[in-house]
Structures are given as C-alpha cells and as structure tokens.
XYZ file of C-alpha atoms in Angstrom:
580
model
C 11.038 120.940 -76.109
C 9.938 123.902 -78.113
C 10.097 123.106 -81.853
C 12.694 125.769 -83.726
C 10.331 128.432 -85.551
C 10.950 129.267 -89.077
C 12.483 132.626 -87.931
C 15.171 131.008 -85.533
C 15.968 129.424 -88.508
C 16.344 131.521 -90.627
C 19.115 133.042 -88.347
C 20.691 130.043 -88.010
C 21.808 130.245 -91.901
C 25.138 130.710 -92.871
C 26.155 129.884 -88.925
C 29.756 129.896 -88.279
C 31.265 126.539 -89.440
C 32.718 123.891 -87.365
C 35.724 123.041 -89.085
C 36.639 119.015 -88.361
C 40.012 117.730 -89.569
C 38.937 116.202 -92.995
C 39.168 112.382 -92.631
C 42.535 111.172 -94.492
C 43.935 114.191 -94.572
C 48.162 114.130 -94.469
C 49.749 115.184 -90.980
C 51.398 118.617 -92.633
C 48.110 119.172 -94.521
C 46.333 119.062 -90.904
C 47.955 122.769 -89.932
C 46.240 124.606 -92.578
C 42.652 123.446 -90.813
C 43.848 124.930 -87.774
C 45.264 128.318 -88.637
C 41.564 128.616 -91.077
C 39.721 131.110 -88.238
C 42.187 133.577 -88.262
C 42.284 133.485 -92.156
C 38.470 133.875 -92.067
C 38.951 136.465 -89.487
C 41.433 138.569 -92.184
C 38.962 137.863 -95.343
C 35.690 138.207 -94.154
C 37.006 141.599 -92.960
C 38.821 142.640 -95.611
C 41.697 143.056 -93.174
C 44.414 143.839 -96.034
C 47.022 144.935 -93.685
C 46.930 142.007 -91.421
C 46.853 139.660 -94.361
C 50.377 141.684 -96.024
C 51.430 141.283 -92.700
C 50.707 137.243 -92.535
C 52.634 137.600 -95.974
C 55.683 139.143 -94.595
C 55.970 136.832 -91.992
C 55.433 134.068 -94.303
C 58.287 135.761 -96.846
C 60.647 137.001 -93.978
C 61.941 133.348 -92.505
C 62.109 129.890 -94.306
C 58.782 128.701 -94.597
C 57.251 125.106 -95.558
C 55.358 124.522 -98.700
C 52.230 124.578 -96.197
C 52.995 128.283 -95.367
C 53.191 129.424 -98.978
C 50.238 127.549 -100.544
C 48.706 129.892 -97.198
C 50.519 132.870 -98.922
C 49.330 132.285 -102.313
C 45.900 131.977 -101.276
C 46.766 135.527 -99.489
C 47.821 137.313 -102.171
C 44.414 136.035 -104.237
C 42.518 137.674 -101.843
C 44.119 141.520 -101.972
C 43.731 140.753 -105.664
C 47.655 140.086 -106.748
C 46.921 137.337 -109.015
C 49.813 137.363 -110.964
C 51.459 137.040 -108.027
C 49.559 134.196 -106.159
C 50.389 132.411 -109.413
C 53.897 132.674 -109.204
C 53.942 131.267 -105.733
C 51.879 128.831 -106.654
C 54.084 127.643 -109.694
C 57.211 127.826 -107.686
C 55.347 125.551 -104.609
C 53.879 122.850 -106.672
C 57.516 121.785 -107.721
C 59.032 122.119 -104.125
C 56.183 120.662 -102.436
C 56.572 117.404 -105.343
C 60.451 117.903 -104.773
C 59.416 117.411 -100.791
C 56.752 114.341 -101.746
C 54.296 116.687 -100.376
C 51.888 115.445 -102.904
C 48.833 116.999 -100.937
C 50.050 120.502 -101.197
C 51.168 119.826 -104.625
C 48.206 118.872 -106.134
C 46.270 121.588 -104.634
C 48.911 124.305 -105.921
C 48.589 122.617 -109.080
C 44.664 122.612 -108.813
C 44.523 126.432 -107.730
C 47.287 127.358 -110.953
C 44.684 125.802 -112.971
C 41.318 127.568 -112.047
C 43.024 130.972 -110.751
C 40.931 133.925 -112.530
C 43.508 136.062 -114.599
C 42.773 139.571 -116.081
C 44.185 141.155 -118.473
C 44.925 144.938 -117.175
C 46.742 148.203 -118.315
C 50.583 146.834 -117.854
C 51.799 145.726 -120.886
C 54.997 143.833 -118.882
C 51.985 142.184 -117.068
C 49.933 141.164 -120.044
C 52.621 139.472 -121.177
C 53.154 137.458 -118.129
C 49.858 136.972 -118.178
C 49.625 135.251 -121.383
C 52.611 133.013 -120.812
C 50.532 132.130 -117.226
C 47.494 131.249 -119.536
C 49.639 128.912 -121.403
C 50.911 127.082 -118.826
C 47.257 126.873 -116.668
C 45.872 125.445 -119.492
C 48.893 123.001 -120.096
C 48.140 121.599 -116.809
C 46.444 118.109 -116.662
C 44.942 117.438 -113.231
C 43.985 114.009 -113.883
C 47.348 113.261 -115.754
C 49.650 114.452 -113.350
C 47.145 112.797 -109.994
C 47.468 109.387 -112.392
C 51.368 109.791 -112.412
C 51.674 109.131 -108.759
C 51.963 105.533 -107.044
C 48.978 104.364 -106.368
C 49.295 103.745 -102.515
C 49.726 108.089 -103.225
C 46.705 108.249 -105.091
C 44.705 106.464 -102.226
C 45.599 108.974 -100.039
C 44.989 111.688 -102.095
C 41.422 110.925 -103.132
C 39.575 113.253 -101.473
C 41.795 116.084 -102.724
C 40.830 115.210 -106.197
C 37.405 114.823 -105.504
C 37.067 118.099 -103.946
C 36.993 119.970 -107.766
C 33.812 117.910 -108.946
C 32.305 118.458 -105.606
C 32.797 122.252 -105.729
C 31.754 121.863 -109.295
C 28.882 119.879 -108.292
C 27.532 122.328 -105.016
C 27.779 125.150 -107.758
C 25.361 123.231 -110.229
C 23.022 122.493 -106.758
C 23.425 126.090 -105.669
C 21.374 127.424 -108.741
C 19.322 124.366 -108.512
C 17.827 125.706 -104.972
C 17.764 128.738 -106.221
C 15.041 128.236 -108.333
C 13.900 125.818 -105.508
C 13.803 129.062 -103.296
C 12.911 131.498 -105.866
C 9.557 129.330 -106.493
C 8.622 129.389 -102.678
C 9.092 132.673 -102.569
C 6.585 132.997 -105.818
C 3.933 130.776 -103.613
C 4.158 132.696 -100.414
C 3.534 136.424 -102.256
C 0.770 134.564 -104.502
C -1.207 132.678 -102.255
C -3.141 132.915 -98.850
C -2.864 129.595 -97.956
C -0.769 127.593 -96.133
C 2.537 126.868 -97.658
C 3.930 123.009 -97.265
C 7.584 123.691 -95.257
C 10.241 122.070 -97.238
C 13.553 121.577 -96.191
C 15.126 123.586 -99.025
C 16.697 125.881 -96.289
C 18.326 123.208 -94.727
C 19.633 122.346 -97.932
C 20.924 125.377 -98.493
C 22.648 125.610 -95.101
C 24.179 122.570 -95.469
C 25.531 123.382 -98.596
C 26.897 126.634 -98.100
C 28.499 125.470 -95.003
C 30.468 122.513 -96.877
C 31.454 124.528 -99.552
C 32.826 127.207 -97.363
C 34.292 124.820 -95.172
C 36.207 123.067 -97.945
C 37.909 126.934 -100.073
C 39.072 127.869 -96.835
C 40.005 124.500 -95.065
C 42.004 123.288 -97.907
C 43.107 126.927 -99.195
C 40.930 127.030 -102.633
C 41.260 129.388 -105.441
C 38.432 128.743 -107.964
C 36.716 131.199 -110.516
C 33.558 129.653 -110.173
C 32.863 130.704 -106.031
C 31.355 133.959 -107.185
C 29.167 132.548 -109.203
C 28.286 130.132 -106.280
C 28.436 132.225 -103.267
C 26.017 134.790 -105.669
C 23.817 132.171 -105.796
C 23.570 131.655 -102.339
C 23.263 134.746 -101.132
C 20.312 135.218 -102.942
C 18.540 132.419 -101.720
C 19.166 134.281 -98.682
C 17.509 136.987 -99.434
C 14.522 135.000 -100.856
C 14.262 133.211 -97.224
C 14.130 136.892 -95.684
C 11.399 137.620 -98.033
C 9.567 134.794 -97.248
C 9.653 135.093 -93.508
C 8.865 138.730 -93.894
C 4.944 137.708 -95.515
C 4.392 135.336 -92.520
C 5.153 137.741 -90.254
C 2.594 140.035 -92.052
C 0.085 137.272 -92.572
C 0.483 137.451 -88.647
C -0.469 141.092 -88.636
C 3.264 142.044 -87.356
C 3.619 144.964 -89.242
C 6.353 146.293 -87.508
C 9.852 146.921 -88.107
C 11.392 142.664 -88.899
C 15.342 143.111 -87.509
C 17.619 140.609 -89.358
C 21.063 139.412 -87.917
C 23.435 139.301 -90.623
C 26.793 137.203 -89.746
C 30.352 138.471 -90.480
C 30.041 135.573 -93.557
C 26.990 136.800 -95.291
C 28.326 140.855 -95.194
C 31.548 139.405 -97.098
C 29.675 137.442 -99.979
C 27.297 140.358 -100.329
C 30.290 142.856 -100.707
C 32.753 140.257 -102.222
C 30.731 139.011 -105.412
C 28.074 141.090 -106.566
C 28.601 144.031 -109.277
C 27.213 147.352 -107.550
C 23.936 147.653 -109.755
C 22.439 143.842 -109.427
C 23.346 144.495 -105.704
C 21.093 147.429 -105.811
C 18.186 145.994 -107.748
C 18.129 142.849 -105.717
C 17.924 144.488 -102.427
C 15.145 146.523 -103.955
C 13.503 143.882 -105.387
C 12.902 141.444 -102.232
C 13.099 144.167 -99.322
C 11.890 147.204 -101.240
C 8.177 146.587 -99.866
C 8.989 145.346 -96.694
C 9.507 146.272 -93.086
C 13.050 144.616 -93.002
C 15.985 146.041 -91.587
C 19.898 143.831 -90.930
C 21.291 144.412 -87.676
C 25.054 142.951 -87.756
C 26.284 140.870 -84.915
C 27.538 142.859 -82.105
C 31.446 141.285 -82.511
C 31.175 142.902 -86.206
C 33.148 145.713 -86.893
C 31.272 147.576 -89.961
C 33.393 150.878 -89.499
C 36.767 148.748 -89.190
C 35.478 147.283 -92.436
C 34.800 150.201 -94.280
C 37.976 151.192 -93.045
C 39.990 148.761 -94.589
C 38.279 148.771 -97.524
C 38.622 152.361 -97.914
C 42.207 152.243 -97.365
C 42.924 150.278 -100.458
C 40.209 152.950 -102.823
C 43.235 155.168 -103.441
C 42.610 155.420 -107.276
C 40.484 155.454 -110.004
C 40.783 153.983 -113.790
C 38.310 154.639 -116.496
C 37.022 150.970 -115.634
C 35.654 150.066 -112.124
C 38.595 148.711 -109.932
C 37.985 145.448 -107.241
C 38.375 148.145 -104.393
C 35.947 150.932 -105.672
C 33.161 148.047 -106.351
C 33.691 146.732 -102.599
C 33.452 150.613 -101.696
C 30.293 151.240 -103.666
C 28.659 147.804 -102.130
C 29.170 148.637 -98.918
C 27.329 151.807 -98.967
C 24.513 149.852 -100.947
C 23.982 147.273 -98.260
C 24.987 149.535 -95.349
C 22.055 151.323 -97.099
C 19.396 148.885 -95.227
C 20.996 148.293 -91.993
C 20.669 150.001 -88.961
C 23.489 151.996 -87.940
C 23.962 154.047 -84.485
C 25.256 158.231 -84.863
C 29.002 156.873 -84.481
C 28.680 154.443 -87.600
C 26.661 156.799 -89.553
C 28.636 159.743 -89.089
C 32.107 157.537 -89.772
C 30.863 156.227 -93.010
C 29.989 159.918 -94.404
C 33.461 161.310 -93.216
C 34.982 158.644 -95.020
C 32.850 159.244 -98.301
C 33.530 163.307 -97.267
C 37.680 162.195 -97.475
C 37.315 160.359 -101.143
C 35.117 163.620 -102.449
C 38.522 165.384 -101.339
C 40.688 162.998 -102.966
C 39.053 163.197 -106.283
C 38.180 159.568 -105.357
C 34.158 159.198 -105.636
C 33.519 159.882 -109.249
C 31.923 156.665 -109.900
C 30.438 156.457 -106.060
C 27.624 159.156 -105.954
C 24.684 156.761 -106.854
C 25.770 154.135 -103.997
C 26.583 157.232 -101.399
C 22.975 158.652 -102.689
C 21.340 155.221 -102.078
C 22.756 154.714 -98.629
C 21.697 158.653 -97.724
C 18.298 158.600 -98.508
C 17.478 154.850 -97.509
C 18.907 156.016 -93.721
C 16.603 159.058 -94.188
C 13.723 156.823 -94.742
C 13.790 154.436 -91.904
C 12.776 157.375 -89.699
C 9.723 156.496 -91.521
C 9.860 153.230 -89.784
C 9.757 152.068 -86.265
C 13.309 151.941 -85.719
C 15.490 152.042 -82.161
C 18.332 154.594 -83.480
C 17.509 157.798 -84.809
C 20.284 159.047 -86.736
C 21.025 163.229 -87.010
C 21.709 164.311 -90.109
C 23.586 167.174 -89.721
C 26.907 166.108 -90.999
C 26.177 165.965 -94.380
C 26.458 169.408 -94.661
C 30.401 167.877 -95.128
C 29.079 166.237 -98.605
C 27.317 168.510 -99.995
C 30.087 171.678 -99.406
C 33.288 169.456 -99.916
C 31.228 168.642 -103.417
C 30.684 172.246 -103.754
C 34.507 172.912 -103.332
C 35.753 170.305 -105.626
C 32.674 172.064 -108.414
C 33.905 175.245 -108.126
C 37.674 174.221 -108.843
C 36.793 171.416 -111.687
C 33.776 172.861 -113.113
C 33.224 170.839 -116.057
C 34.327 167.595 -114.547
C 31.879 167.904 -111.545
C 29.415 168.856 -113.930
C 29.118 165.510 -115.074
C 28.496 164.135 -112.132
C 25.292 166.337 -111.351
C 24.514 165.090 -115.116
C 24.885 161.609 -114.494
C 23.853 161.483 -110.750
C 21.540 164.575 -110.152
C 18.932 162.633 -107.726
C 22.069 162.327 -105.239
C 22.492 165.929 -104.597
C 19.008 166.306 -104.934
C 17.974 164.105 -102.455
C 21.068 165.207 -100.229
C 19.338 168.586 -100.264
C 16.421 167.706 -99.528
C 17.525 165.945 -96.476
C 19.060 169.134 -95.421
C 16.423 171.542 -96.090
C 14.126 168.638 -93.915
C 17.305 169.300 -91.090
C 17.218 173.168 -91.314
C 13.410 173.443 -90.559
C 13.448 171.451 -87.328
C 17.230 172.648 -86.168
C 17.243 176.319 -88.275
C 20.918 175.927 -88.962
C 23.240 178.354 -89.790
C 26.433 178.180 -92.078
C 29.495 179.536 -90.995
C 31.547 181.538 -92.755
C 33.431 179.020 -95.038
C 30.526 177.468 -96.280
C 28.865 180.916 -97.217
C 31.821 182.342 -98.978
C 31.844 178.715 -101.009
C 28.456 179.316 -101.950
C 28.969 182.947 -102.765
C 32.336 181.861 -104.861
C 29.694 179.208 -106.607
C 27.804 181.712 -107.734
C 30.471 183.646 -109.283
C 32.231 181.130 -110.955
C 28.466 180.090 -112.259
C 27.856 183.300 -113.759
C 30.827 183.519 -115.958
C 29.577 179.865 -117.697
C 27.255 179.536 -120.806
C 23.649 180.233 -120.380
C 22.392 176.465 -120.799
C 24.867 175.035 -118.167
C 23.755 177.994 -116.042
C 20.207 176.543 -116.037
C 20.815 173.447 -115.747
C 23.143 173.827 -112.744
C 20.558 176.092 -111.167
C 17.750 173.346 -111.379
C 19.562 170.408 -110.279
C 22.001 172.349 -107.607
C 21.231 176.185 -106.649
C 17.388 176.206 -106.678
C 17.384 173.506 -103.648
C 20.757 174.701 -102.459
C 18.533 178.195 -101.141
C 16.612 177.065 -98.504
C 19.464 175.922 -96.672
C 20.794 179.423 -96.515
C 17.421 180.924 -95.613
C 18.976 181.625 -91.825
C 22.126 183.569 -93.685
C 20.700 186.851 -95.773
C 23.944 188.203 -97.535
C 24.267 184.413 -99.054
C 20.486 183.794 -99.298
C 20.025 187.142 -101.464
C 22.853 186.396 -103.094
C 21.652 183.508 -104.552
C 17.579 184.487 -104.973
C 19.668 187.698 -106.994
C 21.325 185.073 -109.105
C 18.123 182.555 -109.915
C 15.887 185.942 -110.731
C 18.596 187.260 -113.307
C 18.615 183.814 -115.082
C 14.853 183.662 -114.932
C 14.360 187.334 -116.569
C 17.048 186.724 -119.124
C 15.657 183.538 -120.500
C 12.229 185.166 -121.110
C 12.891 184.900 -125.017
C 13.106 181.178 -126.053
C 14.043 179.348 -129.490
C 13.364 175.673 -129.194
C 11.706 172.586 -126.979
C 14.684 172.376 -124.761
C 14.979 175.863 -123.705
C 11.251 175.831 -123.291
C 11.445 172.368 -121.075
C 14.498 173.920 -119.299
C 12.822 176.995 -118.591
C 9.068 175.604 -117.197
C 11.249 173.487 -114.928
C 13.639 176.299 -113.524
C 9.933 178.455 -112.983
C 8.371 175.601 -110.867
C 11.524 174.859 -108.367
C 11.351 178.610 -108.076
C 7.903 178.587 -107.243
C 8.425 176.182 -105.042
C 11.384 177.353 -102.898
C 8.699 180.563 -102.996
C 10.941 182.896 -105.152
C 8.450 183.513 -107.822
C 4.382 183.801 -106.950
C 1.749 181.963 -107.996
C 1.090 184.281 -110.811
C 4.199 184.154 -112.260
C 4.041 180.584 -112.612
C 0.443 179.842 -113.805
C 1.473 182.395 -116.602
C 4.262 180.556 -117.555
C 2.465 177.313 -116.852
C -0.190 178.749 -119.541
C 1.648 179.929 -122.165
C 3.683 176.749 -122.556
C 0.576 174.938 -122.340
C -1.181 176.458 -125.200
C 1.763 176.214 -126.994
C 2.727 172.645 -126.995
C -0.463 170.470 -125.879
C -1.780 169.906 -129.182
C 1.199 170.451 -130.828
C 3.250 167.341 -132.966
C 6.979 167.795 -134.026
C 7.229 169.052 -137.156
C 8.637 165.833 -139.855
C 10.505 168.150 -142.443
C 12.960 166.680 -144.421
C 15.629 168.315 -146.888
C 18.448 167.239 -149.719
C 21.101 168.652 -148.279
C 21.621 167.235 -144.452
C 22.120 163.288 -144.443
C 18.911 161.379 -143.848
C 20.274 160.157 -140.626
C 21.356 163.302 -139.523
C 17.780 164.470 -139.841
C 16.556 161.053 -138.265
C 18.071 161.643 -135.332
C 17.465 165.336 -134.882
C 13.697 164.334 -135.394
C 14.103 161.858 -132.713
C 15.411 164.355 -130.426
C 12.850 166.641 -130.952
C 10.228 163.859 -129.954
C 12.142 163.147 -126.932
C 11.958 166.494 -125.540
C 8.614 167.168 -126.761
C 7.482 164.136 -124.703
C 9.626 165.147 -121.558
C 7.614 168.934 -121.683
C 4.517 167.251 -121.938
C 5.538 165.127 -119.007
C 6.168 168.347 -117.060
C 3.397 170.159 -118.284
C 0.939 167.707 -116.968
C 3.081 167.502 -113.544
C 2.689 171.478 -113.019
C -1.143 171.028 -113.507
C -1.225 167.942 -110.981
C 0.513 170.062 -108.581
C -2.226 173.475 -109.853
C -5.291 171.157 -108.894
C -3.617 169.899 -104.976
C -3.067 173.616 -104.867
C-alpha cells in the first residue's frame, strides 16, 4: 500500500469531523450531537438568515431547555450577546427546575465565559454591567459541588470539558512554535528535515476541540485565540510543503484545497491587517494558490456576509471585519469570471451605499493580487473589465462628497492607483470605450475639481486624474478635456514657495511625462532645476522667541520629512533618466 505523502496530508487537515455520541452523555443531551451538521452548515457559512430562522422556530412553539441552550448558542454567533445571555440565564434555572443538570451546567458554564462589549447604547451598557456582575458571581465548581454526587458522576465530563478547552488552547500555541520552528529549518537548510508528527498533533487537536464547542454548544472567549493559533500552523504546513515541492524543482503553480472549516476560522478570528501580513508573510514568495472545495459556496458566503454590512460606526463593526477578510483571503484563491465578477458588484453596491469607507485597502488587495496570478500558471483567466463599475461608482460618490472621498484617496491612494492601472493594462489589449455616463462623470469631475483649492487640485490630479487619462484615450472630447485640465494646473504652478509645493509639483511633471502629456524636455528641465536646488541642500535650523519651541520643533521636523521625500523622488526621476 502506497505510504500517504506529506502533501495528501496536508489536505487531510482540518477534515470534516466525525462526531461520536460522547460516552456518558444524558439521553436529552444526545439530540444536540445530532442536529451539530446543520449548525456547522449555518456557521461555517455565515448563513444569518437560516440561523434567525432556526431561532424563530425555536421561539415560535414550546421548546425544551435543549432547544434554547441551541438558541443561545445562535444568537452568539450573529453577535447578540446580550441576548444569548439572557437565554442563557433564564435556561440554567428551568433546565435545574427540570433536573436537567447537563444543560444546566453548560448554560451556566457559557454565562460565565460569554465575551461582553461594551457598545454605544447606554440602556445596553447598563445591562451589560449588571450581566458582568452576575458572570462573575457565578461559581462553576460551587454550584457542580452542590449536586448529589451520583449527579456529579454523571456530569464529569461536562466539567472537565473547560480545563480541556483551556488546556488544547495552552497546546495550540505550544505547536505553534513547534510548527513555526520547522518551518524556520525547512527555509534555512538544504538538508533533509526529520518528519515529526507535529501535524498530526495538530489535526488531532483541532478536530477535538471543534468537535467538543459545537457538540456540546460552547461559548468561550478564548476559541479565537485558539482557532488563531491553529490556523496559523496551517499556514506554516503550506509553507513548508511549498519548499519541498521547490527543492523538487516543481516550480509551478502549488493548488491548495481549503475546507468550508478553515475559510470560517480565517474570516471568523483574525483582525483584517494581521490577516493581511500573515498571508504575505508565508505565501508572499511562493507559487501557492487555495482552491475551495467544489460543495463551497464562496459567493453565497459573501452574500450573507454582505447582507448583514449595512452600516458603519467610527469603530470597525463584527460584519465590516468579516467583509474586509473575505476580500483579503479571496485575494489568493482562484476564482472563475462568475465569482470574480459577483464579488466586485457586491463591493460596486457598498461604494453606492456609502458602505466601504474602511474597505478600500482589502478591495485593493484582492484586485491587484487577482491581477497578478495572470503572472502565474493558473487554469482561469479572469477579464477585468468590470471594474470599470469601481472605479466610476467611486467617481460618482467623489464628485457628490468631495471632501469625504478625499480622504479616502489620502488614506488609500495605491487602491485607485493600482485599480487604474489594471484598467489602462485592459484598454491596451481590448481599446475600450466609455459610454456616455461615464464620460459626462469624468467631465463633471473635472468641473467640480476646478472650483477646489490649488493644493487639493494637485494632489487629486496625481493620485486620480493623471492615471484616470489613458483610459479615455479612445474618447477625445473627455480625453482633451482632461489633458486641458492637467496642462492648466501644470502652467499655473510654475511659481513655487516651499518643499511641498516643490515635491508636489516634480511628481505631477513625471506622471505627466509618463502618460506622454509633457516631452522629455519639459521634464529633464524640471528634473534639473529641482535638482540643483535641493541635492546639496540641508533644512534650514532657525529658531526665534516668539513661536513656542515645540511649535518650531515640529515645523523643523516637517520640513525634514519632505525634504527627504523630494530627495527620494529626485533620485527616482534620475533612475528612470538613465533606463531611458
């Protein structure tokens, strides 16, 4: 019999769990283990409206204390934790009322490590700090040691099942750095590696542990911190198996299954950012790409999870985090036309509901690491056409909320950026033309542009306008309409005071050389005089009596900044002089 390779594996991790009828368990407790697929099903696709659904149902007709403790665990998961409380507090005294004493001690068990945050409501804070009262009133031990003990026989393994979540949690980190440190070997060293069994470790362990919050109906703070954990050891196996497949000269594109459990603790419990840098960090240099498993819905998914993104707070909310994550690690998988094309209608529909202020890095991300697997050998090749939907639903929403959308160009600029450079990429090979709509937006742009202060008219003209003309290169009323525009800010900002008009300027000059509205000439001389004038130059440390030393401090430090960042682009202009 053929010996199971590393890679086959690897694939089997995180397998879908076989879910036994725990040994002692109470004859009412035993439903819950049977209804736990189709709760899985619900979660691990963030189905929201069939769980509200399985909570009507539960609400409509007189249920059992089995039924709610399912509710309660329900309402955790859409994120109604004041809620799932309540149920909980009001089923731990039926279910003790009943002599249910299994489902009473885990309602007491999930009161007690529920996570509870403080929000907005000030009729909820308040509940919320009576809630904290009473969870930390609660004695497990105490109330498990009140019961008779032919009681607390039987419920053993319901107590035990806190220290052995607490105790998977402390060997989750524990392989970890077990995994991380393989990981280390294999990218250091050409030798052979000695196989452990730290995988299997870490597949047994994740399968118990998932086994146990959804077979008994768990709430516990501490599973994002473990199913974090985990999830990166994943990603340090993929890693790994990605070097021997090098070290076997397969430098071709490595396809990786992912399984409906592994897309939900990827989404579910990592903040945006870390999500970001970790995918970077152990895929970034790699031939990698997920595949999902053919019964996996990822539009359905998006789906649901969009339908619950319906606003925004100055703080990031559950839903827009999920939203954001899923265009991070959708980002790195490969989609077919349907799936790409649904995901950037979607993102199109929240530019249009004011929704994606806080989005444009992830939606960026996902964008430009689709664009690049054409790079690689992959099956699908995706059109980009449609994102001519972002970029002019963005240019609508600029035009009537100019200074908020401004900020986003401030904050994200390498989205748009890179959004318009996949487009002008698009228009040489298809030579596109916009229809009417989209020129008179652009034309109405320009208008409402040209009525704004001169800085903010450069700016927006480097980071938007001077990449936003080569896409309207095949429409000449629009595309002279805009090369009119650029020219009259270039000519009018000929006379300069400080560093950051200078820096400003020498940057608008080379994206107009390069989208070939000014000549060579033009530039060098630009190039040139800003050269001679602050190459050997150092800011000037002046100092007076009657401006705050810290006021002048800071000013000084500003004008170091820039000075660096023109220096910076001085020396990338005459880079780009010598290729030339």
């Amino acid at each position: 019999m053929k010996k199971k390779g590393h890679y086959e594996e690897l694939l089997s991790f995180l397998k879908e769990i076989k879910k036994d009828k725990p040994k002692d368990i109470s004859k009412s407790y035993s439903g819950i283990v049977s209804s736990t697929k189709q709760l899985r099903k619900m979660i691990f696709n963030f189905d929201y409206n069939a769980m509200k659904k399985r909570i009507s149902e539960i609400s409509l007709k007189s249920s059992s204390v089995l039924n709610e403790l399912e509710k309660a665990f329900l309402l955790y998961h859409l994120g109604q934790g004041i809620q799932a409380f309540e149920t909980l507090k009001i089923n731990s005294k039926q279910a003790f009322r009943e002599r249910n004493y299994d489902v009473w001690y885990i309602s007491l068990y999930n009161m007690y490590n529920i996570p509870l945050f403080y929000g907005y409501s000030d009729e909820n804070n308040k509940k919320l700090e009576k809630y904290h009262e009473e969870r930390v009133s609660i004695d497990l031990n105490e109330s498990f040691y009140e019961l008779p003990f032919y009681k607390r026989e039987q419920l053993k393994y319901l107590r035990d099942i806190g220290t052995t979540l607490d105790t998977n949690l402390i060997k989750a980190y524990q392989l970890k750095e077990k995994a991380l440190k393989d990981l280390e070997i294999w990218s250091s060293s050409d030798s052979s590696f000695s196989f452990n069994n730290n995988q299997n470790k870490a597949d047994g362990i994740f399968k118990k542990t998932l086994s146990e919050y959804f077979s008994f109906l768990i709430i516990n703070g501490n599973q994002e911190k473990f199913f974090e954990q985990m999830t990166e050891i994943f990603f340090s196996f993929m890693a790994i198996f990605q070097i021997q497949e090098k070290r076997r000269d397969n430098n071709k594109t490595i396809p990786i299954t992912l399984k409906s459990e592994q897309i939900y603790c990827i989404l579910k419990y990592f903040d945006n950012k870390i999500l970001m840098q970790k995918l970077n960090q152990y895929f970034q240099e790699t031939n990698i790409v997920f595949k999902v498993e053919s019964d996996i819905d990822l539009i359905g998914i998006f789906k649901n999870i969009s339908s619950q993104f319906v606003n925004i707070d100055i703080f990031e909310t559950e839903f827009s985090r999920l939203f954001k994550n899923f265009l991070v690690l959708s980002a790195w998988i490969e989609l077919d036309q349907n799936t790409f094309d649904a995901i950037i209608e979607i993102c199109q529909e929240k530019i249009d509901e004011d929704l994606l202020w806080n989005s444009y890095d992830s939606m960026g991300y996902f964008i430009t690491k689709q664009w690049n697997k054409i790079k690689m050998e992959t099956k699908t090749e995706i059109k980009f056409s449609i994102l001519d939907r972002i970029l002019f639903s963005f240019i609508r929403k600029l035009t009537e909320n100019f200074s908020g959308y401004l900020i986003i160009l401030v904050s994200s600029p390498r989205c748009m950026q890179n959004l318009l450079f996949i487009l002008q990429q698009y228009n040489i090979e298809y030579n596109i033309e916009l229809d009417l709509i989209q020129q008179a937006l652009i034309n109405t742009l320009i208008k409402t542009i040209m009525e704004l202060p001169n800085d903010t008219q450069i700016f927006i003209s480097n980071y938007l306008i001077c990449d936003l003309f080569p896409i309207t290169k095949n429409n000449d009323g629009v595309n002279q309409n805009v090369k009119k525009f650029l020219l009259n800010i270039w000519e009018k900002n000929q006379n300069r005071k400080t560093i950051q008009e200078d820096e400003n300027y020498l940057l608008l000059t080379c994206n107009m050389y390069r989208i070939c509205i000014l000549n060579s000439d033009r530039h060098q001389k630009i190039f040139l005089e800003l050269k001679n004038k602050y190459m050997n130059r150092e800011t000037m440390k002046k100092f007076n009596n009657e401006q705050p030393i810290h006021e002048q401090l800071f000013e000084q430090a500003m004008q170091e900044d820039a000075l660096d960042r023109m220096l910076a682009l001085l020396k990338d202009c005459e880079n780009s002089f010598k290729k030339e």
